[in-house]
PDB file of N, CA, C and O in Angstrom:
ATOM      1  N   UNK A  24       0.159 -10.667   1.679  1.00 77.00           N
ATOM      2  CA  UNK A  24      -0.798 -10.081   1.234  1.00 77.00           C
ATOM      3  C   UNK A  24      -1.876 -10.964   0.967  1.00 77.00           C
ATOM      4  O   UNK A  24      -1.752 -12.202   0.255  1.00 77.00           O
ATOM      5  N   UNK A  25      -2.998 -10.132   1.205  1.00 79.00           N
ATOM      6  CA  UNK A  25      -4.512 -11.022   0.816  1.00 79.00           C
ATOM      7  C   UNK A  25      -4.962 -10.109  -0.183  1.00 79.00           C
ATOM      8  O   UNK A  25      -5.442  -8.925  -0.003  1.00 79.00           O
ATOM      9  N   UNK A  26      -5.536 -10.821  -1.328  1.00 81.00           N
ATOM     10  CA  UNK A  26      -6.020 -10.051  -2.669  1.00 81.00           C
ATOM     11  C   UNK A  26      -7.201 -10.594  -2.949  1.00 81.00           C
ATOM     12  O   UNK A  26      -6.667 -12.020  -3.214  1.00 81.00           O
ATOM     13  N   UNK A  27      -7.558 -10.044  -3.926  1.00 81.00           N
ATOM     14  CA  UNK A  27      -8.401 -11.020  -4.757  1.00 81.00           C
ATOM     15  C   UNK A  27      -8.452  -9.989  -5.811  1.00 81.00           C
ATOM     16  O   UNK A  27      -8.552  -8.961  -6.362  1.00 81.00           O
ATOM     17  N   UNK A  28      -8.506 -11.023  -7.022  1.00 83.00           N
ATOM     18  CA  UNK A  28      -7.806 -10.542  -8.754  1.00 83.00           C
ATOM     19  C   UNK A  28      -9.125 -11.385  -9.517  1.00 83.00           C
ATOM     20  O   UNK A  28      -9.259 -12.686  -9.481  1.00 83.00           O
ATOM     21  N   UNK A  29      -9.563 -10.677 -10.403  1.00 79.00           N
ATOM     22  CA  UNK A  29     -10.511 -11.316 -11.760  1.00 79.00           C
ATOM     23  C   UNK A  29      -9.344 -12.115 -12.596  1.00 79.00           C
ATOM     24  O   UNK A  29      -7.932 -12.271 -12.556  1.00 79.00           O
ATOM     25  N   UNK A  30      -9.950 -12.578 -13.040  1.00 79.00           N
ATOM     26  CA  UNK A  30      -8.758 -13.257 -14.183  1.00 79.00           C
ATOM     27  C   UNK A  30      -8.425 -12.514 -14.674  1.00 79.00           C
ATOM     28  O   UNK A  30      -7.092 -13.166 -15.354  1.00 79.00           O
ATOM     29  N   UNK A  31      -8.026 -11.472 -15.270  1.00 85.00           N
ATOM     30  CA  UNK A  31      -7.020 -10.598 -15.879  1.00 85.00           C
ATOM     31  C   UNK A  31      -6.432  -9.575 -14.758  1.00 85.00           C
ATOM     32  O   UNK A  31      -5.774  -8.719 -15.467  1.00 85.00           O
ATOM     33  N   UNK A  32      -6.478  -9.729 -13.368  1.00 90.00           N
ATOM     34  CA  UNK A  32      -6.368  -8.767 -12.489  1.00 90.00           C
ATOM     35  C   UNK A  32      -4.634  -8.853 -11.943  1.00 90.00           C
ATOM     36  O   UNK A  32      -4.454 -10.725 -12.286  1.00 90.00           O
ATOM     37  N   UNK A  33      -3.977  -8.540 -11.799  1.00 93.00           N
ATOM     38  CA  UNK A  33      -2.500  -8.136 -11.064  1.00 93.00           C
ATOM     39  C   UNK A  33      -2.513  -6.844  -9.933  1.00 93.00           C
ATOM     40  O   UNK A  33      -3.182  -5.996 -10.049  1.00 93.00           O
ATOM     41  N   UNK A  34      -1.611  -7.447  -9.509  1.00 93.00           N
ATOM     42  CA  UNK A  34      -0.744  -6.010  -8.748  1.00 93.00           C
ATOM     43  C   UNK A  34       0.507  -6.182  -8.442  1.00 93.00           C
ATOM     44  O   UNK A  34       0.969  -7.358  -8.543  1.00 93.00           O
ATOM     45  N   UNK A  35       0.955  -5.020  -8.504  1.00 95.00           N
ATOM     46  CA  UNK A  35       2.392  -4.982  -8.158  1.00 95.00           C
ATOM     47  C   UNK A  35       2.895  -3.885  -6.777  1.00 95.00           C
ATOM     48  O   UNK A  35       2.212  -3.280  -6.502  1.00 95.00           O
ATOM     49  N   UNK A  36       3.975  -4.210  -6.436  1.00 96.00           N
ATOM     50  CA  UNK A  36       4.137  -3.178  -4.888  1.00 96.00           C
ATOM     51  C   UNK A  36       5.574  -2.884  -5.186  1.00 96.00           C
ATOM     52  O   UNK A  36       6.540  -3.440  -5.919  1.00 96.00           O
ATOM     53  N   UNK A  37       5.644  -1.314  -5.715  1.00 97.00           N
ATOM     54  CA  UNK A  37       6.757  -0.514  -5.519  1.00 97.00           C
ATOM     55  C   UNK A  37       7.148   0.354  -3.909  1.00 97.00           C
ATOM     56  O   UNK A  37       6.689   0.879  -3.107  1.00 97.00           O
ATOM     57  N   UNK A  38       8.175   0.363  -3.748  1.00 97.00           N
ATOM     58  CA  UNK A  38       8.687   0.828  -2.083  1.00 97.00           C
ATOM     59  C   UNK A  38       9.145   2.519  -2.581  1.00 97.00           C
ATOM     60  O   UNK A  38       9.993   2.608  -3.877  1.00 97.00           O
ATOM     61  N   UNK A  39       9.088   2.768  -1.793  1.00 97.00           N
ATOM     62  CA  UNK A  39       9.559   4.677  -2.143  1.00 97.00           C
ATOM     63  C   UNK A  39       9.972   4.883  -0.799  1.00 97.00           C
ATOM     64  O   UNK A  39       9.781   4.243   0.095  1.00 97.00           O
ATOM     65  N   UNK A  40      11.305   5.604  -1.271  1.00 96.00           N
ATOM     66  CA  UNK A  40      11.258   6.727   0.111  1.00 96.00           C
ATOM     67  C   UNK A  40      10.653   7.548   0.869  1.00 96.00           C
ATOM     68  O   UNK A  40       9.198   7.391   0.087  1.00 96.00           O
ATOM     69  N   UNK A  41      11.185   8.325   2.059  1.00 92.00           N
ATOM     70  CA  UNK A  41      10.100   9.108   2.774  1.00 92.00           C
ATOM     71  C   UNK A  41       9.452  10.250   1.675  1.00 92.00           C
ATOM     72  O   UNK A  41       8.167  10.875   2.027  1.00 92.00           O
ATOM     73  N   UNK A  42      10.136  10.670   0.512  1.00 95.00           N
ATOM     74  CA  UNK A  42       9.672  11.607  -0.144  1.00 95.00           C
ATOM     75  C   UNK A  42       8.909  11.317  -1.190  1.00 95.00           C
ATOM     76  O   UNK A  42       8.312  12.041  -2.482  1.00 95.00           O
ATOM     77  N   UNK A  43       8.791   9.807  -1.370  1.00 95.00           N
ATOM     78  CA  UNK A  43       7.584   9.436  -2.618  1.00 95.00           C
ATOM     79  C   UNK A  43       8.203   9.351  -3.591  1.00 95.00           C
ATOM     80  O   UNK A  43       7.919   8.826  -4.914  1.00 95.00           O
ATOM     81  N   UNK A  44       9.613   8.924  -3.573  1.00 97.00           N
ATOM     82  CA  UNK A  44      10.544   8.359  -4.888  1.00 97.00           C
ATOM     83  C   UNK A  44      10.956   7.137  -4.683  1.00 97.00           C
ATOM     84  O   UNK A  44      11.413   6.359  -3.623  1.00 97.00           O
ATOM     85  N   UNK A  45      10.851   6.523  -5.796  1.00 97.00           N
ATOM     86  CA  UNK A  45      11.103   4.464  -6.434  1.00 97.00           C
ATOM     87  C   UNK A  45      12.562   4.487  -5.386  1.00 97.00           C
ATOM     88  O   UNK A  45      13.104   5.119  -6.137  1.00 97.00           O
ATOM     89  N   UNK A  46      12.469   3.912  -4.355  1.00 97.00           N
ATOM     90  CA  UNK A  46      13.455   3.112  -4.572  1.00 97.00           C
ATOM     91  C   UNK A  46      14.471   2.227  -5.755  1.00 97.00           C
ATOM     92  O   UNK A  46      14.097   1.347  -5.925  1.00 97.00           O
ATOM     93  N   UNK A  47      15.836   2.016  -5.720  1.00 97.00           N
ATOM     94  CA  UNK A  47      16.328   1.596  -6.828  1.00 97.00           C
ATOM     95  C   UNK A  47      16.221   0.026  -6.263  1.00 97.00           C
ATOM     96  O   UNK A  47      16.428  -0.444  -5.025  1.00 97.00           O
ATOM     97  N   UNK A  48      15.835  -0.845  -7.168  1.00 97.00           N
ATOM     98  CA  UNK A  48      16.175  -2.145  -7.252  1.00 97.00           C
ATOM     99  C   UNK A  48      13.973  -2.824  -7.043  1.00 97.00           C
ATOM    100  O   UNK A  48      13.919  -3.826  -6.663  1.00 97.00           O
ATOM    101  N   UNK A  49      13.240  -1.561  -5.971  1.00 97.00           N
ATOM    102  CA  UNK A  49      12.258  -1.938  -5.701  1.00 97.00           C
ATOM    103  C   UNK A  49      11.139  -1.019  -6.849  1.00 97.00           C
ATOM    104  O   UNK A  49       9.910  -1.246  -5.907  1.00 97.00           O
ATOM    105  N   UNK A  50      11.833  -0.926  -7.827  1.00 97.00           N
ATOM    106  CA  UNK A  50      10.191   0.281  -8.337  1.00 97.00           C
ATOM    107  C   UNK A  50       9.552  -1.192  -9.339  1.00 97.00           C
ATOM    108  O   UNK A  50       9.626  -2.369  -9.759  1.00 97.00           O
ATOM    109  N   UNK A  51       8.408   0.014  -9.678  1.00 96.00           N
ATOM    110  CA  UNK A  51       7.539  -0.748 -10.360  1.00 96.00           C
ATOM    111  C   UNK A  51       7.682  -1.961 -11.514  1.00 96.00           C
ATOM    112  O   UNK A  51       7.647  -2.411 -11.904  1.00 96.00           O
ATOM    113  N   UNK A  52       8.633  -1.359 -11.911  1.00 97.00           N
ATOM    114  CA  UNK A  52       9.448  -1.801 -13.476  1.00 97.00           C
ATOM    115  C   UNK A  52       9.572  -3.061 -12.468  1.00 97.00           C
ATOM    116  O   UNK A  52       9.746  -3.907 -14.112  1.00 97.00           O
ATOM    117  N   UNK A  53      10.473  -3.251 -12.011  1.00 97.00           N
ATOM    118  CA  UNK A  53      11.347  -4.628 -11.602  1.00 97.00           C
ATOM    119  C   UNK A  53      10.643  -5.360 -10.407  1.00 97.00           C
ATOM    120  O   UNK A  53      10.585  -6.520 -10.796  1.00 97.00           O
ATOM    121  N   UNK A  54       9.341  -4.813 -10.344  1.00 97.00           N
ATOM    122  CA  UNK A  54       8.027  -5.369  -9.468  1.00 97.00           C
ATOM    123  C   UNK A  54       7.223  -6.852 -10.351  1.00 97.00           C
ATOM    124  O   UNK A  54       6.915  -6.913 -11.380  1.00 97.00           O
ATOM    125  N   UNK A  55       7.459  -7.913  -9.535  1.00 97.00           N
ATOM    126  CA  UNK A  55       6.757  -9.325 -10.098  1.00 97.00           C
ATOM    127  C   UNK A  55       5.075  -8.973  -9.885  1.00 97.00           C
ATOM    128  O   UNK A  55       5.121  -8.196  -8.938  1.00 97.00           O
ATOM    129  N   UNK A  56       4.097  -9.160 -10.919  1.00 95.00           N
ATOM    130  CA  UNK A  56       2.839  -9.073 -10.507  1.00 95.00           C
ATOM    131  C   UNK A  56       2.622 -10.562  -9.711  1.00 95.00           C
ATOM    132  O   UNK A  56       2.777 -11.470  -9.993  1.00 95.00           O
ATOM    133  N   UNK A  57       1.556 -10.058  -9.007  1.00 92.00           N
ATOM    134  CA  UNK A  57       0.345 -10.929  -8.075  1.00 92.00           C
ATOM    135  C   UNK A  57      -0.214 -11.188  -8.714  1.00 92.00           C
ATOM    136  O   UNK A  57      -1.233  -9.842  -9.718  1.00 92.00           O
ATOM    137  N   UNK A  58      -0.720 -12.104  -9.059  1.00 88.00           N
ATOM    138  CA  UNK A  58      -2.161 -12.507  -9.794  1.00 88.00           C
ATOM    139  C   UNK A  58      -2.794 -13.462  -8.627  1.00 88.00           C
ATOM    140  O   UNK A  58      -2.356 -14.351  -8.047  1.00 88.00           O
ATOM    141  N   UNK A  59      -3.874 -13.638  -9.312  1.00 78.00           N
ATOM    142  CA  UNK A  59      -4.964 -14.680  -8.877  1.00 78.00           C
ATOM    143  C   UNK A  59      -5.489 -14.791  -7.202  1.00 78.00           C
ATOM    144  O   UNK A  59      -5.095 -13.346  -6.370  1.00 78.00           O
ATOM    145  N   UNK A  60      -6.733 -14.830  -6.903  1.00 79.00           N
ATOM    146  CA  UNK A  60      -6.949 -14.748  -5.748  1.00 79.00           C
ATOM    147  C   UNK A  60      -6.027 -15.778  -4.472  1.00 79.00           C
ATOM    148  O   UNK A  60      -6.084 -16.890  -4.535  1.00 79.00           O
ATOM    149  N   UNK A  61      -6.083 -15.017  -3.033  1.00 74.00           N
ATOM    150  CA  UNK A  61      -4.673 -15.411  -2.409  1.00 74.00           C
ATOM    151  C   UNK A  61      -4.930 -14.655  -1.148  1.00 74.00           C
ATOM    152  O   UNK A  61      -4.476 -13.777  -1.393  1.00 74.00           O
ATOM    153  N   UNK A  62      -4.496 -15.487   0.084  1.00 75.00           N
ATOM    154  CA  UNK A  62      -4.596 -15.109   1.256  1.00 75.00           C
ATOM    155  C   UNK A  62      -2.931 -14.897   1.901  1.00 75.00           C
ATOM    156  O   UNK A  62      -2.556 -14.359   2.875  1.00 75.00           O
ATOM    157  N   UNK A  63      -1.852 -15.547   0.812  1.00 81.00           N
ATOM    158  CA  UNK A  63      -1.091 -15.193   1.394  1.00 81.00           C
ATOM    159  C   UNK A  63       0.738 -15.263   0.014  1.00 81.00           C
ATOM    160  O   UNK A  63       1.040 -15.575   0.109  1.00 81.00           O
ATOM    161  N   UNK A  64       0.039 -14.148  -0.620  1.00 86.00           N
ATOM    162  CA  UNK A  64       1.139 -14.202  -1.756  1.00 86.00           C
ATOM    163  C   UNK A  64       2.156 -13.034  -0.684  1.00 86.00           C
ATOM    164  O   UNK A  64       2.092 -12.011  -0.275  1.00 86.00           O
ATOM    165  N   UNK A  65       3.474 -13.465  -1.805  1.00 90.00           N
ATOM    166  CA  UNK A  65       4.213 -12.667  -1.557  1.00 90.00           C
ATOM    167  C   UNK A  65       4.791 -11.684  -2.174  1.00 90.00           C
ATOM    168  O   UNK A  65       5.345 -12.256  -3.236  1.00 90.00           O
ATOM    169  N   UNK A  66       5.472 -10.613  -2.266  1.00 94.00           N
ATOM    170  CA  UNK A  66       5.460  -9.720  -3.331  1.00 94.00           C
ATOM    171  C   UNK A  66       7.285  -9.749  -3.483  1.00 94.00           C
ATOM    172  O   UNK A  66       7.738  -9.998  -2.176  1.00 94.00           O
ATOM    173  N   UNK A  67       6.915  -9.313  -4.649  1.00 95.00           N
ATOM    174  CA  UNK A  67       8.831  -9.816  -4.866  1.00 95.00           C
ATOM    175  C   UNK A  67       8.793  -9.212  -6.387  1.00 95.00           C
ATOM    176  O   UNK A  67       8.276  -8.736  -6.943  1.00 95.00           O
ATOM    177  N   UNK A  68      10.393  -8.907  -6.304  1.00 97.00           N
ATOM    178  CA  UNK A  68      11.261  -8.217  -7.632  1.00 97.00           C
ATOM    179  C   UNK A  68      12.179  -8.783  -7.812  1.00 97.00           C
ATOM    180  O   UNK A  68      13.492  -9.096  -7.452  1.00 97.00           O
ATOM    181  N   UNK A  69      12.193  -8.781  -9.296  1.00 97.00           N
ATOM    182  CA  UNK A  69      12.911  -9.678 -10.099  1.00 97.00           C
ATOM    183  C   UNK A  69      13.225 -11.370  -9.292  1.00 97.00           C
ATOM    184  O   UNK A  69      14.168 -11.869  -9.320  1.00 97.00           O
ATOM    185  N   UNK A  70      12.180 -11.267  -8.787  1.00 96.00           N
ATOM    186  CA  UNK A  70      12.025 -13.150  -8.026  1.00 96.00           C
ATOM    187  C   UNK A  70      12.528 -13.214  -6.645  1.00 96.00           C
ATOM    188  O   UNK A  70      11.986 -13.955  -6.214  1.00 96.00           O
ATOM    189  N   UNK A  71      13.069 -11.927  -6.044  1.00 96.00           N
ATOM    190  CA  UNK A  71      13.543 -11.959  -5.129  1.00 96.00           C
ATOM    191  C   UNK A  71      12.698 -11.087  -3.771  1.00 96.00           C
ATOM    192  O   UNK A  71      12.091  -9.832  -4.166  1.00 96.00           O
ATOM    193  N   UNK A  72      12.084 -11.708  -2.695  1.00 94.00           N
ATOM    194  CA  UNK A  72      11.334 -10.991  -1.576  1.00 94.00           C
ATOM    195  C   UNK A  72      12.141 -10.375  -0.862  1.00 94.00           C
ATOM    196  O   UNK A  72      11.736  -9.619   0.186  1.00 94.00           O
ATOM    197  N   UNK A  73      13.734 -10.350  -0.832  1.00 94.00           N
ATOM    198  CA  UNK A  73      14.492  -9.541   0.285  1.00 94.00           C
ATOM    199  C   UNK A  73      14.387  -8.298   0.350  1.00 94.00           C
ATOM    200  O   UNK A  73      15.207  -7.751  -0.538  1.00 94.00           O
ATOM    201  N   UNK A  74      14.069  -8.319   1.469  1.00 93.00           N
ATOM    202  CA  UNK A  74      13.916  -6.729   2.176  1.00 93.00           C
ATOM    203  C   UNK A  74      15.084  -5.899   2.529  1.00 93.00           C
ATOM    204  O   UNK A  74      15.000  -4.739   3.370  1.00 93.00           O
ATOM    205  N   UNK A  75      16.052  -6.699   3.263  1.00 92.00           N
ATOM    206  CA  UNK A  75      17.340  -6.420   4.184  1.00 92.00           C
ATOM    207  C   UNK A  75      17.653  -5.213   3.612  1.00 92.00           C
ATOM    208  O   UNK A  75      18.510  -4.539   4.858  1.00 92.00           O
ATOM    209  N   UNK A  76      18.183  -5.026   2.842  1.00 93.00           N
ATOM    210  CA  UNK A  76      18.757  -3.109   2.112  1.00 93.00           C
ATOM    211  C   UNK A  76      17.817  -2.444   2.299  1.00 93.00           C
ATOM    212  O   UNK A  76      18.492  -1.581   2.895  1.00 93.00           O
ATOM    213  N   UNK A  77      16.439  -2.643   2.878  1.00 93.00           N
ATOM    214  CA  UNK A  77      15.835  -1.429   3.530  1.00 93.00           C
ATOM    215  C   UNK A  77      15.781  -1.312   5.058  1.00 93.00           C
ATOM    216  O   UNK A  77      15.057  -0.804   5.353  1.00 93.00           O
ATOM    217  N   UNK A  78      16.171  -2.394   5.603  1.00 91.00           N
ATOM    218  CA  UNK A  78      16.117  -2.404   6.964  1.00 91.00           C
ATOM    219  C   UNK A  78      16.210  -1.080   7.841  1.00 91.00           C
ATOM    220  O   UNK A  78      17.405  -0.836   7.171  1.00 91.00           O
ATOM    221  N   UNK A  79      16.127  -0.850   8.782  1.00 91.00           N
ATOM    222  CA  UNK A  79      15.926   0.950   9.092  1.00 91.00           C
ATOM    223  C   UNK A  79      15.772   1.850   8.730  1.00 91.00           C
ATOM    224  O   UNK A  79      15.945   2.915   9.227  1.00 91.00           O
ATOM    225  N   UNK A  80      15.305   1.777   7.330  1.00 92.00           N
ATOM    226  CA  UNK A  80      14.800   2.468   6.832  1.00 92.00           C
ATOM    227  C   UNK A  80      13.049   2.497   6.885  1.00 92.00           C
ATOM    228  O   UNK A  80      12.351   2.063   7.057  1.00 92.00           O
ATOM    229  N   UNK A  81      12.657   4.384   6.646  1.00 93.00           N
ATOM    230  CA  UNK A  81      11.334   4.428   6.688  1.00 93.00           C
ATOM    231  C   UNK A  81      11.206   4.620   5.004  1.00 93.00           C
ATOM    232  O   UNK A  81      11.684   4.971   4.271  1.00 93.00           O
ATOM    233  N   UNK A  82       9.970   3.809   5.038  1.00 95.00           N
ATOM    234  CA  UNK A  82       9.565   3.226   3.476  1.00 95.00           C
ATOM    235  C   UNK A  82       8.047   3.519   3.064  1.00 95.00           C
ATOM    236  O   UNK A  82       7.290   3.663   4.159  1.00 95.00           O
ATOM    237  N   UNK A  83       7.618   3.447   2.264  1.00 96.00           N
ATOM    238  CA  UNK A  83       6.140   3.978   1.444  1.00 96.00           C
ATOM    239  C   UNK A  83       6.018   3.156   0.787  1.00 96.00           C
ATOM    240  O   UNK A  83       6.839   2.361   0.032  1.00 96.00           O
ATOM    241  N   UNK A  84       4.730   2.740   0.704  1.00 96.00           N
ATOM    242  CA  UNK A  84       4.193   1.542   0.081  1.00 96.00           C
ATOM    243  C   UNK A  84       3.103   2.358  -1.404  1.00 96.00           C
ATOM    244  O   UNK A  84       2.703   2.533  -0.889  1.00 96.00           O
ATOM    245  N   UNK A  85       3.564   1.622  -2.474  1.00 96.00           N
ATOM    246  CA  UNK A  85       2.591   2.139  -3.566  1.00 96.00           C
ATOM    247  C   UNK A  85       2.126   0.837  -4.076  1.00 96.00           C
ATOM    248  O   UNK A  85       2.976  -0.262  -4.879  1.00 96.00           O
ATOM    249  N   UNK A  86       0.932   0.949  -4.357  1.00 94.00           N
ATOM    250  CA  UNK A  86       0.312  -0.596  -4.798  1.00 94.00           C
ATOM    251  C   UNK A  86      -0.481  -0.519  -6.433  1.00 94.00           C
ATOM    252  O   UNK A  86      -0.833   0.784  -6.326  1.00 94.00           O
ATOM    253  N   UNK A  87       0.343  -0.824  -7.244  1.00 95.00           N
ATOM    254  CA  UNK A  87      -0.299  -0.257  -8.516  1.00 95.00           C
ATOM    255  C   UNK A  87      -1.115  -1.840  -9.045  1.00 95.00           C
ATOM    256  O   UNK A  87      -0.628  -3.050  -8.932  1.00 95.00           O
ATOM    257  N   UNK A  88      -2.262  -1.490  -9.940  1.00 93.00           N
ATOM    258  CA  UNK A  88      -2.741  -2.943 -10.201  1.00 93.00           C
ATOM    259  C   UNK A  88      -3.636  -2.619 -11.118  1.00 93.00           C
ATOM    260  O   UNK A  88      -4.295  -1.437 -11.776  1.00 93.00           O
ATOM    261  N   UNK A  89      -4.610  -3.961 -12.116  1.00 92.00           N
ATOM    262  CA  UNK A  89      -5.442  -3.991 -12.444  1.00 92.00           C
ATOM    263  C   UNK A  89      -6.404  -4.847 -11.810  1.00 92.00           C
ATOM    264  O   UNK A  89      -5.921  -5.854 -11.637  1.00 92.00           O
ATOM    265  N   UNK A  90      -7.883  -4.400 -11.994  1.00 91.00           N
ATOM    266  CA  UNK A  90      -9.159  -5.461 -11.568  1.00 91.00           C
ATOM    267  C   UNK A  90      -8.566  -6.411 -10.648  1.00 91.00           C
ATOM    268  O   UNK A  90      -8.536  -7.492 -10.308  1.00 91.00           O
ATOM    269  N   UNK A  91      -7.908  -5.312  -9.253  1.00 89.00           N
ATOM    270  CA  UNK A  91      -7.531  -6.155  -8.096  1.00 89.00           C
ATOM    271  C   UNK A  91      -8.096  -5.602  -7.002  1.00 89.00           C
ATOM    272  O   UNK A  91      -8.149  -4.343  -7.076  1.00 89.00           O
ATOM    273  N   UNK A  92      -8.254  -6.442  -5.898  1.00 86.00           N
ATOM    274  CA  UNK A  92      -8.782  -6.109  -4.601  1.00 86.00           C
ATOM    275  C   UNK A  92      -7.480  -6.185  -3.333  1.00 86.00           C
ATOM    276  O   UNK A  92      -7.531  -6.899  -3.288  1.00 86.00           O
ATOM    277  N   UNK A  93      -6.935  -5.032  -2.760  1.00 87.00           N
ATOM    278  CA  UNK A  93      -5.998  -5.395  -1.422  1.00 87.00           C
ATOM    279  C   UNK A  93      -6.842  -5.260  -0.523  1.00 87.00           C
ATOM    280  O   UNK A  93      -7.667  -4.098  -0.435  1.00 87.00           O
ATOM    281  N   UNK A  94      -6.745  -6.339   0.144  1.00 87.00           N
ATOM    282  CA  UNK A  94      -7.637  -6.318   1.560  1.00 87.00           C
ATOM    283  C   UNK A  94      -6.636  -5.987   2.617  1.00 87.00           C
ATOM    284  O   UNK A  94      -6.866  -5.638   3.798  1.00 87.00           O
ATOM    285  N   UNK A  95      -5.582  -6.785   2.433  1.00 88.00           N
ATOM    286  CA  UNK A  95      -4.756  -6.461   3.912  1.00 88.00           C
ATOM    287  C   UNK A  95      -2.765  -6.624   3.384  1.00 88.00           C
ATOM    288  O   UNK A  95      -2.634  -7.458   1.954  1.00 88.00           O
ATOM    289  N   UNK A  96      -1.780  -6.071   4.140  1.00 88.00           N
ATOM    290  CA  UNK A  96      -0.650  -7.023   3.837  1.00 88.00           C
ATOM    291  C   UNK A  96       0.371  -6.825   5.472  1.00 88.00           C
ATOM    292  O   UNK A  96      -0.298  -5.819   5.857  1.00 88.00           O
ATOM    293  N   UNK A  97       1.237  -7.134   5.500  1.00 85.00           N
ATOM    294  CA  UNK A  97       2.078  -7.143   6.314  1.00 85.00           C
ATOM    295  C   UNK A  97       3.589  -7.771   5.940  1.00 85.00           C
ATOM    296  O   UNK A  97       3.738  -8.281   5.103  1.00 85.00           O
ATOM    297  N   UNK A  98       4.114  -7.194   6.694  1.00 82.00           N
ATOM    298  CA  UNK A  98       5.699  -7.260   6.937  1.00 82.00           C
ATOM    299  C   UNK A  98       5.902  -8.792   7.914  1.00 82.00           C
ATOM    300  O   UNK A  98       5.639  -8.318   9.072  1.00 82.00           O
ATOM    301  N   UNK A  99       7.088  -9.418   7.389  1.00 79.00           N
ATOM    302  CA  UNK A  99       7.483 -10.464   8.346  1.00 79.00           C
ATOM    303  C   UNK A  99       8.942 -10.493   8.046  1.00 79.00           C
ATOM    304  O   UNK A  99       9.596 -10.330   7.235  1.00 79.00           O
ATOM    305  N   UNK A 100       9.265 -10.734   9.832  1.00 72.00           N
ATOM    306  CA  UNK A 100      11.164 -10.759   9.330  1.00 72.00           C
ATOM    307  C   UNK A 100      11.638 -12.280   9.863  1.00 72.00           C
ATOM    308  O   UNK A 100      10.276 -13.287  10.385  1.00 72.00           O
ATOM    309  N   UNK A 101      12.131 -12.514   9.458  1.00 63.00           N
ATOM    310  CA  UNK A 101      12.903 -14.126   9.071  1.00 63.00           C
ATOM    311  C   UNK A 101      13.472 -14.651  10.404  1.00 63.00           C
ATOM    312  O   UNK A 101      13.373 -13.888  11.709  1.00 63.00           O
TER     313      UNK A 101
END
């Protein structure tokens, strides 16, 4: 993820199903805050970046934050 955050800025990523409901284990409430300016931050949930439980599913992303700008994001496979 490529983002720009002010000194108090942060961003979280929530995974949603195709109907817009938060997926268990990937809700904003368990998403870790991404902070600072960085070109290569990894979204995590309770410290884990593992998305293998979602493999083959259609998902939507919701970005929740404060005083941050998101420029780009991507998924990488192992």
